[in-house]
mmCIF file of C-alpha atoms in Angstrom:
data_model
loop_
_atom_site.group_PDB
_atom_site.id
_atom_site.type_symbol
_atom_site.label_atom_id
_atom_site.label_comp_id
_atom_site.label_asym_id
_atom_site.label_seq_id
_atom_site.Cartn_x
_atom_site.Cartn_y
_atom_site.Cartn_z
ATOM 1 C CA UNK A 1 -9.361 -21.652 16.020
ATOM 2 C CA UNK A 2 -11.566 -19.968 13.425
ATOM 3 C CA UNK A 3 -11.945 -16.526 14.972
ATOM 4 C CA UNK A 4 -7.806 -16.967 14.715
ATOM 5 C CA UNK A 5 -8.251 -17.451 10.588
ATOM 6 C CA UNK A 6 -9.657 -14.967 8.163
ATOM 7 C CA UNK A 7 -11.616 -16.648 5.358
ATOM 8 C CA UNK A 8 -11.545 -14.666 2.168
ATOM 9 C CA UNK A 9 -12.424 -15.816 -1.167
ATOM 10 C CA UNK A 10 -10.106 -17.630 -3.559
ATOM 11 C CA UNK A 11 -10.249 -14.962 -6.072
ATOM 12 C CA UNK A 12 -8.517 -12.449 -4.073
ATOM 13 C CA UNK A 13 -5.747 -11.036 -5.440
ATOM 14 C CA UNK A 14 -2.499 -10.295 -3.566
ATOM 15 C CA UNK A 15 0.452 -7.926 -4.512
ATOM 16 C CA UNK A 16 3.968 -7.248 -3.465
ATOM 17 C CA UNK A 17 6.206 -4.756 -4.102
ATOM 18 C CA UNK A 18 9.983 -3.771 -2.145
ATOM 19 C CA UNK A 19 11.233 -0.248 -2.458
ATOM 20 C CA UNK A 20 14.846 1.016 -2.107
ATOM 21 C CA UNK A 21 15.757 4.206 -1.458
ATOM 22 C CA UNK A 22 19.232 5.277 -1.604
ATOM 23 C CA UNK A 23 20.241 8.816 -0.948
ATOM 24 C CA UNK A 24 21.866 10.662 -3.910
ATOM 25 C CA UNK A 25 25.238 12.083 -1.862
ATOM 26 C CA UNK A 26 26.864 14.986 -4.300
ATOM 27 C CA UNK A 27 30.184 12.115 -3.063
ATOM 28 C CA UNK A 28 28.532 9.831 -5.060
ATOM 29 C CA UNK A 29 26.981 11.887 -8.197
ATOM 30 C CA UNK A 30 30.979 13.394 -8.453
ATOM 31 C CA UNK A 31 32.323 9.747 -9.762
ATOM 32 C CA UNK A 32 29.710 10.116 -13.072
ATOM 33 C CA UNK A 33 29.984 12.534 -16.153
ATOM 34 C CA UNK A 34 26.489 13.942 -15.533
ATOM 35 C CA UNK A 35 23.046 13.257 -13.698
ATOM 36 C CA UNK A 36 21.933 11.284 -16.749
ATOM 37 C CA UNK A 37 25.087 9.567 -16.663
ATOM 38 C CA UNK A 38 24.650 8.169 -13.373
ATOM 39 C CA UNK A 39 21.242 6.809 -13.806
ATOM 40 C CA UNK A 40 21.638 4.882 -16.718
ATOM 41 C CA UNK A 41 25.105 3.302 -14.957
ATOM 42 C CA UNK A 42 23.208 2.769 -11.785
ATOM 43 C CA UNK A 43 19.955 1.030 -13.620
ATOM 44 C CA UNK A 44 21.999 -1.236 -16.248
ATOM 45 C CA UNK A 45 24.032 -2.486 -13.061
ATOM 46 C CA UNK A 46 20.422 -3.089 -11.065
ATOM 47 C CA UNK A 47 18.853 -4.540 -14.159
ATOM 48 C CA UNK A 48 22.128 -7.245 -14.589
ATOM 49 C CA UNK A 49 22.134 -8.207 -10.996
ATOM 50 C CA UNK A 50 18.233 -8.649 -10.999
ATOM 51 C CA UNK A 51 17.991 -10.606 -14.047
ATOM 52 C CA UNK A 52 20.795 -13.411 -12.466
ATOM 53 C CA UNK A 53 18.576 -13.281 -9.776
ATOM 54 C CA UNK A 54 15.266 -14.369 -11.858
ATOM 55 C CA UNK A 55 13.548 -10.698 -11.185
ATOM 56 C CA UNK A 56 11.600 -9.533 -14.169
ATOM 57 C CA UNK A 57 9.627 -6.372 -13.318
ATOM 58 C CA UNK A 58 12.099 -3.506 -11.548
ATOM 59 C CA UNK A 59 12.055 0.349 -12.530
ATOM 60 C CA UNK A 60 14.490 2.942 -11.639
ATOM 61 C CA UNK A 61 12.892 6.499 -10.432
ATOM 62 C CA UNK A 62 15.519 9.645 -10.520
ATOM 63 C CA UNK A 63 12.996 12.202 -10.921
ATOM 64 C CA UNK A 64 11.816 12.097 -7.109
ATOM 65 C CA UNK A 65 8.054 10.988 -8.149
ATOM 66 C CA UNK A 66 6.619 8.688 -5.341
ATOM 67 C CA UNK A 67 4.993 5.211 -6.510
ATOM 68 C CA UNK A 68 2.035 3.979 -6.696
ATOM 69 C CA UNK A 69 1.335 0.299 -7.051
ATOM 70 C CA UNK A 70 -2.451 -0.816 -8.428
ATOM 71 C CA UNK A 71 -3.559 -4.061 -9.747
ATOM 72 C CA UNK A 72 -4.795 -4.118 -14.004
ATOM 73 C CA UNK A 73 -5.405 -6.850 -16.334
ATOM 74 C CA UNK A 74 -2.946 -4.750 -18.573
ATOM 75 C CA UNK A 75 -0.125 -3.026 -18.124
ATOM 76 C CA UNK A 76 0.116 0.801 -17.599
ATOM 77 C CA UNK A 77 2.379 3.499 -16.600
ATOM 78 C CA UNK A 78 1.046 7.164 -15.463
ATOM 79 C CA UNK A 79 3.207 9.926 -14.301
ATOM 80 C CA UNK A 80 1.463 12.748 -12.593
ATOM 81 C CA UNK A 81 3.584 15.731 -11.169
ATOM 82 C CA UNK A 82 4.467 14.110 -8.240
ATOM 83 C CA UNK A 83 3.401 9.950 -8.543
ATOM 84 C CA UNK A 84 4.149 7.443 -10.812
ATOM 85 C CA UNK A 85 1.364 4.979 -11.117
ATOM 86 C CA UNK A 86 1.965 1.375 -12.144
ATOM 87 C CA UNK A 87 -1.188 -1.107 -12.870
ATOM 88 C CA UNK A 88 0.007 -4.605 -13.752
ATOM 89 C CA UNK A 89 -0.832 -7.821 -13.287
ATOM 90 C CA UNK A 90 1.755 -10.202 -11.206
ATOM 91 C CA UNK A 91 1.208 -13.281 -12.905
ATOM 92 C CA UNK A 92 1.836 -12.222 -16.565
ATOM 93 C CA UNK A 93 3.685 -8.608 -16.391
ATOM 94 C CA UNK A 94 7.426 -7.914 -17.005
ATOM 95 C CA UNK A 95 8.835 -4.335 -17.453
ATOM 96 C CA UNK A 96 12.610 -2.613 -16.761
ATOM 97 C CA UNK A 97 12.069 1.046 -16.931
ATOM 98 C CA UNK A 98 14.415 3.912 -15.611
ATOM 99 C CA UNK A 99 12.210 7.289 -15.167
ATOM 100 C CA UNK A 100 14.413 10.404 -15.350
ATOM 101 C CA UNK A 101 15.141 13.906 -15.809
ATOM 102 C CA UNK A 102 18.281 14.762 -17.707
ATOM 103 C CA UNK A 103 19.739 17.875 -16.200
ATOM 104 C CA UNK A 104 17.235 17.007 -12.492
ATOM 105 C CA UNK A 105 19.185 16.135 -9.610
ATOM 106 C CA UNK A 106 17.265 13.468 -7.545
ATOM 107 C CA UNK A 107 17.494 13.240 -3.876
ATOM 108 C CA UNK A 108 16.916 9.994 -3.644
ATOM 109 C CA UNK A 109 17.379 7.105 -6.338
ATOM 110 C CA UNK A 110 14.286 4.588 -5.780
ATOM 111 C CA UNK A 111 14.831 0.997 -7.230
ATOM 112 C CA UNK A 112 11.221 -0.369 -7.315
ATOM 113 C CA UNK A 113 10.989 -4.424 -7.465
ATOM 114 C CA UNK A 114 7.328 -5.741 -8.339
ATOM 115 C CA UNK A 115 6.689 -9.154 -7.463
ATOM 116 C CA UNK A 116 5.754 -11.860 -10.409
ATOM 117 C CA UNK A 117 4.002 -15.104 -10.599
ATOM 118 C CA UNK A 118 0.978 -16.664 -8.997
ATOM 119 C CA UNK A 119 2.197 -17.426 -4.990
ATOM 120 C CA UNK A 120 3.018 -13.852 -4.377
ATOM 121 C CA UNK A 121 2.469 -14.224 -0.445
ATOM 122 C CA UNK A 122 3.458 -17.609 -0.359
ATOM 123 C CA UNK A 123 6.854 -16.480 -2.040
ATOM 124 C CA UNK A 124 7.545 -13.048 -0.512
ATOM 125 C CA UNK A 125 10.228 -14.098 1.382
ATOM 126 C CA UNK A 126 11.957 -15.491 -0.962
ATOM 127 C CA UNK A 127 11.444 -12.561 -2.888
ATOM 128 C CA UNK A 128 12.457 -10.334 -0.489
ATOM 129 C CA UNK A 129 15.988 -12.188 -0.292
ATOM 130 C CA UNK A 130 16.247 -11.922 -4.147
ATOM 131 C CA UNK A 131 15.591 -8.252 -4.000
ATOM 132 C CA UNK A 132 18.280 -8.249 -1.096
ATOM 133 C CA UNK A 133 20.846 -10.205 -2.968
ATOM 134 C CA UNK A 134 20.420 -7.361 -5.617
ATOM 135 C CA UNK A 135 21.088 -4.416 -3.336
ATOM 136 C CA UNK A 136 23.963 -5.893 -2.131
ATOM 137 C CA UNK A 137 25.501 -6.599 -5.439
ATOM 138 C CA UNK A 138 24.515 -2.543 -6.166
ATOM 139 C CA UNK A 139 26.185 -0.971 -2.904
ATOM 140 C CA UNK A 140 29.147 -3.601 -3.797
ATOM 141 C CA UNK A 141 29.634 -2.072 -6.928
ATOM 142 C CA UNK A 142 29.063 1.290 -6.325
ATOM 143 C CA UNK A 143 31.832 3.977 -6.602
ATOM 144 C CA UNK A 144 31.014 5.846 -2.876
ATOM 145 C CA UNK A 145 30.403 3.253 0.099
ATOM 146 C CA UNK A 146 28.313 3.362 3.221
ATOM 147 C CA UNK A 147 25.429 5.178 1.275
ATOM 148 C CA UNK A 148 21.986 5.714 3.659
ATOM 149 C CA UNK A 149 19.113 3.171 2.107
ATOM 150 C CA UNK A 150 15.553 2.513 3.075
ATOM 151 C CA UNK A 151 14.173 -0.544 2.357
ATOM 152 C CA UNK A 152 10.464 -0.487 2.339
ATOM 153 C CA UNK A 153 8.333 -4.104 1.651
ATOM 154 C CA UNK A 154 4.666 -3.555 0.644
ATOM 155 C CA UNK A 155 2.067 -6.720 0.434
ATOM 156 C CA UNK A 156 -1.820 -5.854 -0.243
ATOM 157 C CA UNK A 157 -4.203 -8.583 -0.357
ATOM 158 C CA UNK A 158 -8.012 -7.303 -1.910
ATOM 159 C CA UNK A 159 -11.309 -8.593 -2.027
ATOM 160 C CA UNK A 160 -15.096 -7.689 -2.601
ATOM 161 C CA UNK A 161 -16.213 -7.761 1.347
ATOM 162 C CA UNK A 162 -19.898 -9.056 -0.888
ATOM 163 C CA UNK A 163 -18.105 -12.008 -2.569
ATOM 164 C CA UNK A 164 -19.895 -14.719 -0.858
ATOM 165 C CA UNK A 165 -23.132 -13.185 -1.433
ATOM 166 C CA UNK A 166 -22.567 -13.186 -4.850
ATOM 167 C CA UNK A 167 -22.199 -16.869 -5.257
ATOM 168 C CA UNK A 168 -18.270 -16.948 -4.856
ATOM 169 C CA UNK A 169 -18.417 -19.538 -1.791
ATOM 170 C CA UNK A 170 -14.836 -20.889 -2.207
ATOM 171 C CA UNK A 171 -12.319 -19.395 0.497
ATOM 172 C CA UNK A 172 -9.125 -19.866 2.315
ATOM 173 C CA UNK A 173 -8.645 -19.668 6.010
ATOM 174 C CA UNK A 174 -5.424 -17.121 6.568
ATOM 175 C CA UNK A 175 -4.038 -16.418 9.898
ATOM 176 C CA UNK A 176 -2.430 -12.896 8.232
ATOM 177 C CA UNK A 177 1.255 -13.304 10.488
ATOM 178 C CA UNK A 178 2.934 -10.687 10.979
ATOM 179 C CA UNK A 179 6.016 -9.873 8.213
ATOM 180 C CA UNK A 180 8.806 -9.790 10.554
ATOM 181 C CA UNK A 181 7.756 -13.427 12.248
ATOM 182 C CA UNK A 182 6.693 -15.162 9.058
ATOM 183 C CA UNK A 183 9.913 -13.747 7.538
ATOM 184 C CA UNK A 184 12.188 -15.505 10.086
ATOM 185 C CA UNK A 185 10.085 -18.627 10.135
ATOM 186 C CA UNK A 186 11.278 -18.690 6.207
ATOM 187 C CA UNK A 187 15.076 -17.954 6.474
ATOM 188 C CA UNK A 188 14.891 -14.512 5.911
ATOM 189 C CA UNK A 189 15.983 -12.349 8.393
ATOM 190 C CA UNK A 190 15.259 -8.553 8.588
ATOM 191 C CA UNK A 191 16.594 -6.056 11.385
ATOM 192 C CA UNK A 192 15.367 -5.945 14.760
ATOM 193 C CA UNK A 193 14.927 -2.510 14.668
ATOM 194 C CA UNK A 194 12.257 -1.861 11.769
ATOM 195 C CA UNK A 195 8.757 -0.214 11.554
ATOM 196 C CA UNK A 196 5.754 -2.171 10.565
ATOM 197 C CA UNK A 197 1.948 -1.408 9.902
ATOM 198 C CA UNK A 198 -0.608 -3.105 9.108
ATOM 199 C CA UNK A 199 -4.184 -1.620 8.127
ATOM 200 C CA UNK A 200 -7.595 -1.865 6.051
ATOM 201 C CA UNK A 201 -8.550 0.512 2.897
ATOM 202 C CA UNK A 202 -11.854 0.391 1.533
ATOM 203 C CA UNK A 203 -13.013 3.015 -1.409
ATOM 204 C CA UNK A 204 -16.531 4.007 -1.361
ATOM 205 C CA UNK A 205 -18.105 5.269 -5.130
ATOM 206 C CA UNK A 206 -20.544 7.946 -4.210
ATOM 207 C CA UNK A 207 -23.324 6.475 -5.777
ATOM 208 C CA UNK A 208 -26.316 8.949 -7.210
ATOM 209 C CA UNK A 209 -28.522 6.569 -4.897
ATOM 210 C CA UNK A 210 -26.322 6.952 -1.754
ATOM 211 C CA UNK A 211 -26.224 11.100 -2.744
ATOM 212 C CA UNK A 212 -30.138 11.478 -3.205
ATOM 213 C CA UNK A 213 -30.924 9.420 -0.008
ATOM 214 C CA UNK A 214 -29.000 11.891 2.451
ATOM 215 C CA UNK A 215 -29.114 15.080 0.546
ATOM 216 C CA UNK A 216 -32.414 16.985 0.352
ATOM 217 C CA UNK A 217 -31.927 18.132 -3.328
ATOM 218 C CA UNK A 218 -30.143 16.653 -6.432
ATOM 219 C CA UNK A 219 -27.975 19.734 -7.270
ATOM 220 C CA UNK A 220 -26.498 21.563 -4.081
ATOM 221 C CA UNK A 221 -23.147 23.362 -3.167
ATOM 222 C CA UNK A 222 -22.783 21.560 0.504
ATOM 223 C CA UNK A 223 -22.222 18.254 0.945
ATOM 224 C CA UNK A 224 -21.586 18.416 4.047
ATOM 225 C CA UNK A 225 -24.585 16.566 5.351
ATOM 226 C CA UNK A 226 -23.527 13.379 2.828
ATOM 227 C CA UNK A 227 -19.962 13.274 4.530
ATOM 228 C CA UNK A 228 -21.434 13.694 7.979
ATOM 229 C CA UNK A 229 -23.371 11.024 7.536
ATOM 230 C CA UNK A 230 -20.862 8.510 5.978
ATOM 231 C CA UNK A 231 -18.863 9.549 8.836
ATOM 232 C CA UNK A 232 -21.253 9.369 11.736
ATOM 233 C CA UNK A 233 -21.991 5.793 10.364
ATOM 234 C CA UNK A 234 -18.147 4.601 10.019
ATOM 235 C CA UNK A 235 -17.157 5.564 12.904
ATOM 236 C CA UNK A 236 -20.160 4.115 14.514
ATOM 237 C CA UNK A 237 -20.014 0.677 13.349
ATOM 238 C CA UNK A 238 -16.076 1.018 14.257
ATOM 239 C CA UNK A 239 -16.307 1.740 17.531
ATOM 240 C CA UNK A 240 -18.851 -1.376 17.676
ATOM 241 C CA UNK A 241 -16.343 -3.874 16.920
ATOM 242 C CA UNK A 242 -13.675 -1.926 18.846
ATOM 243 C CA UNK A 243 -11.577 -0.333 16.288
ATOM 244 C CA UNK A 244 -10.049 2.796 17.387
ATOM 245 C CA UNK A 245 -7.955 3.864 14.797
ATOM 246 C CA UNK A 246 -9.633 4.833 12.061
ATOM 247 C CA UNK A 247 -10.021 7.761 9.099
ATOM 248 C CA UNK A 248 -12.229 9.100 6.293
ATOM 249 C CA UNK A 249 -10.805 10.960 3.338
ATOM 250 C CA UNK A 250 -13.020 12.767 0.883
ATOM 251 C CA UNK A 251 -10.885 15.800 -0.251
ATOM 252 C CA UNK A 252 -9.862 13.994 -3.295
ATOM 253 C CA UNK A 253 -6.274 13.429 -2.489
ATOM 254 C CA UNK A 254 -4.826 9.708 -2.421
ATOM 255 C CA UNK A 255 -4.695 8.826 1.005
ATOM 256 C CA UNK A 256 -1.285 7.520 2.226
ATOM 257 C CA UNK A 257 -0.709 6.047 5.452
ATOM 258 C CA UNK A 258 2.436 6.151 7.463
ATOM 259 C CA UNK A 259 3.776 5.204 10.651
ATOM 260 C CA UNK A 260 3.606 8.503 12.733
ATOM 261 C CA UNK A 261 6.410 7.132 15.287
ATOM 262 C CA UNK A 262 9.024 6.876 12.756
ATOM 263 C CA UNK A 263 8.200 9.314 10.282
ATOM 264 C CA UNK A 264 7.455 12.513 9.468
ATOM 265 C CA UNK A 265 3.695 12.821 7.989
ATOM 266 C CA UNK A 266 3.130 15.729 5.380
ATOM 267 C CA UNK A 267 0.767 16.131 2.788
ATOM 268 C CA UNK A 268 1.429 16.889 -0.946
ATOM 269 C CA UNK A 269 -0.928 18.772 -3.435
ATOM 270 C CA UNK A 270 -1.579 14.852 -4.521
ATOM 271 C CA UNK A 271 -1.579 13.000 -1.501
ATOM 272 C CA UNK A 272 -3.347 12.929 1.644
ATOM 273 C CA UNK A 273 -0.716 11.508 4.387
ATOM 274 C CA UNK A 274 -2.311 9.951 7.178
ATOM 275 C CA UNK A 275 -0.140 9.304 10.457
ATOM 276 C CA UNK A 276 -0.697 6.919 13.221
ATOM 277 C CA UNK A 277 0.978 5.189 15.860
ATOM 278 C CA UNK A 278 0.171 1.997 16.031
ATOM 279 C CA UNK A 279 1.590 1.740 19.849
ATOM 280 C CA UNK A 280 -0.156 4.262 20.983
ATOM 281 C CA UNK A 281 -3.269 3.392 24.278
ATOM 282 C CA UNK A 282 -5.616 6.673 22.927
ATOM 283 C CA UNK A 283 -8.175 6.587 20.009
ATOM 284 C CA UNK A 284 -7.347 8.089 16.714
ATOM 285 C CA UNK A 285 -9.465 9.554 14.316
ATOM 286 C CA UNK A 286 -8.741 11.565 10.789
ATOM 287 C CA UNK A 287 -11.235 13.468 9.083
ATOM 288 C CA UNK A 288 -10.325 15.057 5.949
ATOM 289 C CA UNK A 289 -13.905 16.082 4.108
ATOM 290 C CA UNK A 290 -14.770 19.533 2.496
ATOM 291 C CA UNK A 291 -18.518 20.179 1.917
ATOM 292 C CA UNK A 292 -17.899 22.069 -0.863
ATOM 293 C CA UNK A 293 -16.035 19.254 -2.639
ATOM 294 C CA UNK A 294 -17.937 16.836 -4.366
ATOM 295 C CA UNK A 295 -15.570 13.798 -4.549
ATOM 296 C CA UNK A 296 -16.313 10.788 -6.968
ATOM 297 C CA UNK A 297 -14.892 8.155 -3.943
ATOM 298 C CA UNK A 298 -14.323 8.276 -0.076
ATOM 299 C CA UNK A 299 -11.794 6.530 0.837
ATOM 300 C CA UNK A 300 -12.096 4.835 4.955
ATOM 301 C CA UNK A 301 -9.036 3.367 6.446
ATOM 302 C CA UNK A 302 -8.475 1.414 9.937
ATOM 303 C CA UNK A 303 -5.491 0.821 11.245
ATOM 304 C CA UNK A 304 -4.455 -2.484 13.497
ATOM 305 C CA UNK A 305 -2.756 -1.272 16.482
ATOM 306 C CA UNK A 306 -0.213 -3.211 18.667
ATOM 307 C CA UNK A 307 -3.217 -5.006 20.945
ATOM 308 C CA UNK A 308 -5.065 -5.751 17.571
ATOM 309 C CA UNK A 309 -1.947 -8.447 16.730
ATOM 310 C CA UNK A 310 -3.003 -11.466 18.430
ATOM 311 C CA UNK A 311 -0.632 -14.856 17.565
ATOM 312 C CA UNK A 312 -0.515 -16.267 15.477
ATOM 313 C CA UNK A 313 -1.692 -13.193 13.293
ATOM 314 C CA UNK A 314 -3.929 -10.550 12.154
ATOM 315 C CA UNK A 315 -7.404 -13.024 11.767
ATOM 316 C CA UNK A 316 -8.914 -12.131 14.457
ATOM 317 C CA UNK A 317 -8.485 -8.771 13.862
ATOM 318 C CA UNK A 318 -9.365 -9.137 10.309
ATOM 319 C CA UNK A 319 -12.741 -10.521 11.591
ATOM 320 C CA UNK A 320 -13.490 -7.797 13.381
ATOM 321 C CA UNK A 321 -12.756 -5.514 10.217
ATOM 322 C CA UNK A 322 -15.318 -7.188 8.190
ATOM 323 C CA UNK A 323 -17.944 -7.488 10.359
ATOM 324 C CA UNK A 324 -17.707 -3.769 10.955
ATOM 325 C CA UNK A 325 -17.698 -2.920 7.576
ATOM 326 C CA UNK A 326 -20.686 -5.127 7.032
ATOM 327 C CA UNK A 327 -22.566 -3.071 9.502
ATOM 328 C CA UNK A 328 -21.512 0.178 7.773
ATOM 329 C CA UNK A 329 -22.898 -1.427 4.586
ATOM 330 C CA UNK A 330 -25.937 -1.740 6.016
ATOM 331 C CA UNK A 331 -26.307 1.572 7.470
ATOM 332 C CA UNK A 332 -25.867 3.190 4.706
ATOM 333 C CA UNK A 333 -28.431 1.458 2.113
ATOM 334 C CA UNK A 334 -25.738 -0.893 0.345
ATOM 335 C CA UNK A 335 -27.110 -4.206 -1.605
ATOM 336 C CA UNK A 336 -24.228 -7.470 -1.310
ATOM 337 C CA UNK A 337 -26.002 -8.890 -4.142
ATOM 338 C CA UNK A 338 -25.794 -5.608 -6.240
ATOM 339 C CA UNK A 339 -23.027 -3.508 -4.802
ATOM 340 C CA UNK A 340 -18.546 -4.255 -4.423
ATOM 341 C CA UNK A 341 -17.008 -2.990 -0.997
ATOM 342 C CA UNK A 342 -13.617 -3.932 -1.884
ATOM 343 C CA UNK A 343 -11.281 -4.201 0.994
ATOM 344 C CA UNK A 344 -8.054 -4.467 0.721
ATOM 345 C CA UNK A 345 -5.842 -5.220 3.639
ATOM 346 C CA UNK A 346 -2.077 -3.830 3.473
ATOM 347 C CA UNK A 347 1.290 -5.336 5.756
ATOM 348 C CA UNK A 348 4.195 -3.022 5.297
ATOM 349 C CA UNK A 349 7.564 -3.696 7.101
ATOM 350 C CA UNK A 350 10.775 -0.389 6.509
ATOM 351 C CA UNK A 351 14.257 -0.524 7.914
ATOM 352 C CA UNK A 352 17.451 1.368 7.266
ATOM 353 C CA UNK A 353 20.394 -0.821 6.048
#
């Protein structure tokens, strides 16, 4: 039974956010005096309905920028040309914001709901139900009916793979059930026609010691040997634990994983889109790095396939992932007592309503 659970530190950070994308049609916009008027009226409606559902961290995005959510002890919000980065602590931070450009016609109106509280994973289904109640109210009160809406539920768990080596002995066993089945048992019904994905990401800072251990000269213009060394060790460790959907990104872009069976995968100037089909039987490895560009961190991804899910959850898969990453860390000379290797387990589910 222990193989069906993964035991992770009690200090693990959990987060959840739900994004609803509403297609901004000309028919909908025709009911408002201006783009700005449309965005303000809809956001006012969203905030009012969210208050009734006891939801206190909501953002309406009308500039077509992609939201990226991260944990932080302080609340911050930064915008780039393509993204809006939200940093927050679910236990404390609340916010209500509207992001727009007055004369800009958004392709999509994104409603972003960030989960708050201390028992995020335990209350995930309840949070999803309350967000859906808000969406029902929004769609019922908009002047245009039959709008196309896509809902994306994102859940993350993050912890240091070497926490035990640093003295953190207390752990909790997780089965890591599939979102659809977990919600079903908690009276949160999702459409059978949905897309789901589970994967792990790890970011490895390129320390001076690591670079010097591989590169012959401290000042070099070709970092290919370093990247090839990391790629070889990572692929070998993953293959040794029968993990066959992996990726390495070292080009300075933020990796974003998509289900290629359902979504079109297109990279941008800031994001490296990576598509995996969890139902495909062939091994899949994706690599994006440039030997002439030295990045601060290298990103490694391990994506779960259909065969990696065994009842009652992803526990067995995560044990394989942890074992592979520990082998990888040893192969590249990381010291568990001195270094930190943060593992992030992602579960996503999306559907149209």
